[in-house]
């Protein structure tokens, strides 16, 4: 039962500490390492470009720095292959290499510049979350006090991404911006790392109407391991995480639910899910309640079907 994980922040940690080695890290600095991917049989990992809030004036060169780290320190022939299209996806699924998808968590430094968007596409970025938690030129984030939606430039950006074949991620968008994107996008979108608000009322989680909208469009909802998205203090357990899974499935999302761990983007962790080498514990818990075919859908089939349909062909 191999795994596809839709979100991690390894690149952010490597940007902050240039000494970190994805292939040789044994000091606990990374949750997601090549060794941990092998241990849990993570076949495909999404790697996010996240520009930290300490960068008061993020610019396009910061994106390029992250991408350079990705190509120099993550992508390695025979080990990790960049997935840009369906052909690459199939080579990874059917081969011995593991795959990496490059994503963007926050489009602030694009600044509505179409050349920047196209350049990111040519460099391999295949999914973009428009905001982090706060507002930028395109839309409001989930913690922005005014709770606005998309700007005109932002809506044009959505349409441009649809044409290019860049997938869109609604995690971190305000509620109004979520519905603006749902109305504007011609392609199914994802919430790469968000849980169910009905189970844990964190603002980053999705309410039932949002979950139903993603299901209706055949998008994807990435169950995330952020403890305070899972439950109240002292109730952030794998069993509590399963309640989010069950709730989304009860709304009809069995074929749309996927994994989006957020490893390396969190300071606290669910007991038994402290790093990417421990997915086996989650699978054991799932096996108590679900059949193997359903578990395979959650672990990889649902992501695989979405990517096969929505990535560029070549």
Coordinates of C-alpha atoms in Angstrom, one line a residue:
X1 CA 0.0 0.0 0.0
X2 CA 2.2 2.8 -1.2
X3 CA 1.4 6.4 -0.2
X4 CA 1.0 9.8 -2.0
X5 CA 1.3 12.7 0.4
X6 CA 0.0 16.1 -0.8
X7 CA 1.9 18.5 1.4
X8 CA 5.1 19.0 3.3
X9 CA 7.4 21.9 4.1
X10 CA 10.8 20.3 3.7
X11 CA 12.0 23.1 1.3
X12 CA 11.2 25.8 3.9
X13 CA 13.5 24.0 6.4
X14 CA 16.2 23.6 3.8
X15 CA 15.9 27.3 2.9
X16 CA 16.3 28.2 6.6
X17 CA 19.2 25.7 7.2
X18 CA 21.4 25.0 4.2
X19 CA 23.2 22.2 6.0
X20 CA 20.2 19.9 6.0
X21 CA 20.6 16.9 3.8
X22 CA 17.4 15.2 2.5
X23 CA 19.3 12.0 1.8
X24 CA 21.5 11.8 4.9
X25 CA 19.5 13.6 7.6
X26 CA 19.7 11.4 10.7
X27 CA 19.5 14.2 13.3
X28 CA 15.7 14.6 13.3
X29 CA 15.8 18.0 11.6
X30 CA 13.4 16.7 8.9
X31 CA 10.2 14.8 9.2
X32 CA 10.2 13.9 5.5
X33 CA 13.5 12.3 4.4
X34 CA 14.3 9.9 1.6
X35 CA 14.8 7.2 4.2
X36 CA 11.4 7.9 5.8
X37 CA 9.8 7.8 2.4
X38 CA 11.3 4.4 1.8
X39 CA 10.2 3.2 5.3
X40 CA 6.6 4.1 4.7
X41 CA 6.6 3.5 1.0
X42 CA 5.7 7.1 0.1
X43 CA 5.8 6.8 -3.6
X44 CA 5.0 10.5 -4.3
X45 CA 5.6 13.5 -2.1
X46 CA 4.4 17.1 -2.8
X47 CA 7.0 19.7 -1.8
X48 CA 5.7 23.2 -1.1
X49 CA 7.4 26.5 -1.6
X50 CA 6.4 28.5 1.5
X51 CA 7.9 32.0 2.0
X52 CA 8.1 32.6 5.8
X53 CA 6.5 35.6 7.4
X54 CA 9.9 36.9 8.4
X55 CA 10.5 37.8 4.8
X56 CA 8.8 41.2 4.9
X57 CA 9.1 41.8 1.2
X58 CA 9.0 38.4 -0.6
X59 CA 10.0 38.5 -4.2
X60 CA 10.2 36.2 -7.1
X61 CA 13.9 35.5 -6.5
X62 CA 12.9 33.8 -3.2
X63 CA 10.8 31.3 -5.3
X64 CA 13.8 30.7 -7.5
X65 CA 16.0 30.0 -4.5
X66 CA 13.6 27.4 -3.2
X67 CA 13.4 25.8 -6.7
X68 CA 17.2 25.7 -6.9
X69 CA 17.3 23.9 -3.6
X70 CA 14.6 21.5 -4.9
X71 CA 16.6 20.6 -8.0
X72 CA 20.0 20.5 -6.3
X73 CA 19.1 18.6 -3.1
X74 CA 15.8 16.7 -3.7
X75 CA 15.7 15.6 -7.4
X76 CA 18.2 12.8 -8.0
X77 CA 18.2 10.4 -10.9
X78 CA 17.5 6.9 -9.7
X79 CA 16.0 8.1 -6.5
X80 CA 13.6 11.1 -6.8
X81 CA 12.0 12.2 -10.1
X82 CA 10.2 15.4 -10.8
X83 CA 6.6 14.9 -11.9
X84 CA 5.4 17.5 -14.4
X85 CA 2.8 15.6 -16.4
X86 CA 0.9 12.4 -16.7
X87 CA 3.7 10.7 -18.5
X88 CA 6.1 11.4 -15.6
X89 CA 3.5 10.2 -13.2
X90 CA 3.1 6.9 -14.9
X91 CA 6.9 6.4 -15.0
X92 CA 7.1 6.9 -11.3
X93 CA 4.0 4.7 -10.5
X94 CA 5.4 1.9 -12.7
X95 CA 9.1 2.3 -11.9
X96 CA 11.6 2.2 -9.1
X97 CA 12.0 5.9 -8.5
X98 CA 10.0 8.0 -6.1
X99 CA 8.2 11.1 -7.4
X100 CA 8.2 14.7 -6.3
X101 CA 5.6 17.3 -7.2
X102 CA 6.6 21.0 -6.8
X103 CA 3.9 23.3 -5.3
X104 CA 3.5 26.8 -4.2
X105 CA 2.0 27.8 -0.8
X106 CA 1.2 31.5 -1.3
X107 CA 1.4 33.4 -4.5
X108 CA 2.3 36.8 -3.0
X109 CA 5.5 37.2 -4.9
X110 CA 3.9 36.5 -8.3
X111 CA 2.2 40.0 -8.0
X112 CA -0.2 39.3 -10.9
X113 CA 2.7 39.0 -13.3
X114 CA 1.8 36.5 -16.1
X115 CA 5.5 36.1 -17.0
X116 CA 6.2 34.9 -13.4
X117 CA 3.3 32.4 -13.5
X118 CA 4.5 31.0 -16.8
X119 CA 8.1 30.8 -15.5
X120 CA 7.0 28.8 -12.5
X121 CA 5.1 26.5 -14.7
X122 CA 8.2 25.9 -17.0
X123 CA 10.3 25.3 -13.8
X124 CA 7.9 22.5 -12.8
X125 CA 5.4 24.1 -10.3
X126 CA 2.2 22.1 -10.8
X127 CA 0.0 23.3 -7.9
X128 CA -0.5 26.7 -6.3
X129 CA -2.2 27.7 -3.1
X130 CA -3.1 31.4 -3.8
X131 CA -2.7 32.7 -0.2
X132 CA -1.1 31.7 3.0
X133 CA -3.2 32.8 6.0
X134 CA -3.3 36.5 5.1
X135 CA -4.2 38.7 2.2
X136 CA -2.1 39.3 -0.9
X137 CA -2.8 40.9 -4.3
X138 CA -5.0 38.0 -5.4
X139 CA -7.2 37.1 -2.5
X140 CA -7.7 37.1 1.3
X141 CA -6.4 34.4 3.5
X142 CA -8.4 32.6 6.2
X143 CA -7.0 34.8 9.0
X144 CA -7.4 38.1 7.3
X145 CA -9.8 40.2 9.5
X146 CA -11.9 41.6 6.6
X147 CA -12.6 38.1 5.2
X148 CA -12.7 39.3 1.6
X149 CA -12.6 37.3 -1.6
X150 CA -10.6 37.5 -4.8
X151 CA -9.5 40.6 -6.6
X152 CA -10.0 40.9 -10.4
X153 CA -6.3 40.1 -10.9
X154 CA -6.8 37.1 -8.7
X155 CA -9.7 35.8 -10.7
X156 CA -7.7 36.3 -13.9
X157 CA -4.8 34.3 -12.3
X158 CA -7.2 31.4 -11.6
X159 CA -8.2 31.3 -15.2
X160 CA -4.6 31.5 -16.3
X161 CA -3.6 28.6 -14.1
X162 CA -6.6 26.6 -15.5
X163 CA -5.2 27.2 -19.1
X164 CA -1.6 26.3 -18.2
X165 CA -2.5 23.1 -16.2
X166 CA -1.5 24.4 -12.8
X167 CA -3.7 22.8 -10.1
X168 CA -5.2 25.1 -7.5
X169 CA -5.3 24.7 -3.7
X170 CA -7.9 26.3 -1.5
X171 CA -6.2 25.5 1.8
X172 CA -5.6 28.9 3.6
X173 CA -8.2 30.9 1.6
X174 CA -10.9 32.9 3.4
X175 CA -14.4 31.4 3.1
X176 CA -15.5 34.0 0.6
X177 CA -12.3 33.5 -1.5
X178 CA -13.0 29.8 -1.4
X179 CA -16.4 30.4 -3.0
X180 CA -15.0 32.9 -5.5
X181 CA -12.5 30.3 -6.7
X182 CA -15.2 27.6 -6.8
X183 CA -17.2 29.9 -9.1
X184 CA -14.2 31.0 -11.2
X185 CA -12.2 27.8 -11.7
X186 CA -13.1 25.6 -14.7
X187 CA -11.0 22.8 -13.2
X188 CA -11.5 20.7 -10.0
X189 CA -9.4 22.1 -7.1
X190 CA -8.0 20.7 -3.9
X191 CA -7.7 21.5 -0.2
X192 CA -4.2 20.0 0.2
X193 CA -4.1 20.0 4.0
X194 CA -7.4 20.8 5.7
X195 CA -9.7 18.7 8.0
X196 CA -13.4 18.8 8.8
X197 CA -14.6 21.8 10.8
X198 CA -17.6 19.8 12.1
X199 CA -15.1 17.7 14.0
X200 CA -12.6 20.4 15.0
X201 CA -13.7 24.0 14.7
X202 CA -10.3 25.5 13.6
X203 CA -10.7 28.2 10.9
X204 CA -8.3 26.4 8.6
X205 CA -10.7 23.4 8.5
X206 CA -13.5 23.0 5.9
X207 CA -17.2 23.3 6.7
X208 CA -19.6 20.8 5.3
X209 CA -20.7 23.0 2.4
X210 CA -17.1 23.5 1.3
X211 CA -16.5 19.7 1.6
X212 CA -19.6 19.0 -0.5
X213 CA -18.5 21.6 -3.1
X214 CA -15.1 19.9 -3.5
X215 CA -16.7 16.5 -3.8
X216 CA -19.2 17.8 -6.4
X217 CA -16.3 19.1 -8.5
X218 CA -14.3 15.9 -8.0
X219 CA -11.5 17.8 -6.3
X220 CA -9.5 16.4 -3.4
X221 CA -9.4 17.0 0.4
X222 CA -6.1 16.3 2.1
X223 CA -6.4 15.0 5.6
X224 CA -3.7 16.7 7.6
X225 CA -1.8 15.8 10.7
X226 CA -1.6 19.3 12.3
X227 CA -2.6 18.5 15.9
X228 CA -4.8 21.6 16.4
X229 CA -6.6 20.9 13.2
X230 CA -7.4 17.4 14.5
X231 CA -8.8 17.9 18.0
X232 CA -8.7 19.8 21.3
X233 CA -5.6 19.6 23.5
X234 CA -4.9 16.1 24.7
X235 CA -7.3 14.7 22.1
X236 CA -4.9 15.0 19.1
X237 CA -4.7 11.3 18.4
X238 CA -4.9 9.0 15.4
X239 CA -8.3 7.9 16.5
X240 CA -9.5 11.5 16.5
X241 CA -8.0 11.9 13.0
X242 CA -10.1 9.0 11.9
X243 CA -13.2 10.9 12.9
X244 CA -12.4 13.6 10.2
X245 CA -12.0 10.8 7.6
X246 CA -15.3 9.3 8.6
X247 CA -17.1 12.6 8.5
X248 CA -15.8 13.5 5.0
X249 CA -16.8 10.0 3.8
X250 CA -20.2 10.4 5.3
X251 CA -20.7 13.5 3.2
X252 CA -19.9 11.4 0.1
X253 CA -16.2 12.0 -0.2
X254 CA -14.8 8.4 -0.3
X255 CA -13.3 9.0 -3.7
X256 CA -12.1 12.6 -3.0
X257 CA -10.3 12.1 0.4
X258 CA -6.5 12.0 0.3
X259 CA -3.5 12.7 2.5
X260 CA -1.8 16.0 3.1
X261 CA 0.4 15.5 6.2
X262 CA 2.0 19.0 6.5
X263 CA 5.1 17.3 7.9
X264 CA 8.0 19.8 8.4
X265 CA 5.5 22.6 8.7
X266 CA 4.4 21.7 12.2
X267 CA 6.1 22.0 15.7
X268 CA 3.7 19.6 17.4
X269 CA 2.8 16.2 16.2
X270 CA 0.2 13.5 16.7
X271 CA 1.5 10.6 18.9
X272 CA 2.5 7.8 16.5
X273 CA 2.7 10.2 13.6
X274 CA 5.8 12.1 14.5
X275 CA 7.5 11.8 11.1
X276 CA 7.0 10.4 7.6
X277 CA 8.4 7.0 8.5
X278 CA 5.4 6.3 10.7
X279 CA 2.5 6.1 8.2
X280 CA 2.4 2.4 9.1
X281 CA 0.7 3.2 12.4
X282 CA -2.0 5.1 10.6
X283 CA -2.6 2.2 8.2
X284 CA -2.9 -0.2 11.2
X285 CA -5.6 2.0 12.7
X286 CA -7.4 2.3 9.4
X287 CA -7.3 -1.5 9.1
X288 CA -9.4 -1.9 12.2
X289 CA -12.4 -0.2 10.5
X290 CA -11.9 -0.2 6.7
X291 CA -11.4 -2.7 3.9
X292 CA -8.1 -2.8 2.0
X293 CA -9.5 -1.3 -1.2
X294 CA -10.9 1.7 0.6
X295 CA -7.6 2.2 2.4
X296 CA -5.8 2.1 -0.9
X297 CA -8.1 4.8 -2.2
X298 CA -7.2 7.1 0.7
X299 CA -3.5 6.3 0.6
X300 CA -2.9 6.7 -3.1
X301 CA -5.7 5.8 -5.6
X302 CA -7.6 9.0 -5.1
X303 CA -4.6 11.2 -5.6
X304 CA -3.5 9.1 -8.5
X305 CA -6.8 9.4 -10.3
X306 CA -6.9 13.2 -9.8
X307 CA -3.4 13.6 -11.1
X308 CA -4.0 11.3 -14.1
X309 CA -7.0 13.5 -15.0
X310 CA -5.7 17.0 -14.3
X311 CA -2.0 17.1 -14.8
X312 CA -0.9 18.0 -18.4
X313 CA -0.5 14.9 -20.6
X314 CA 3.1 15.7 -21.5

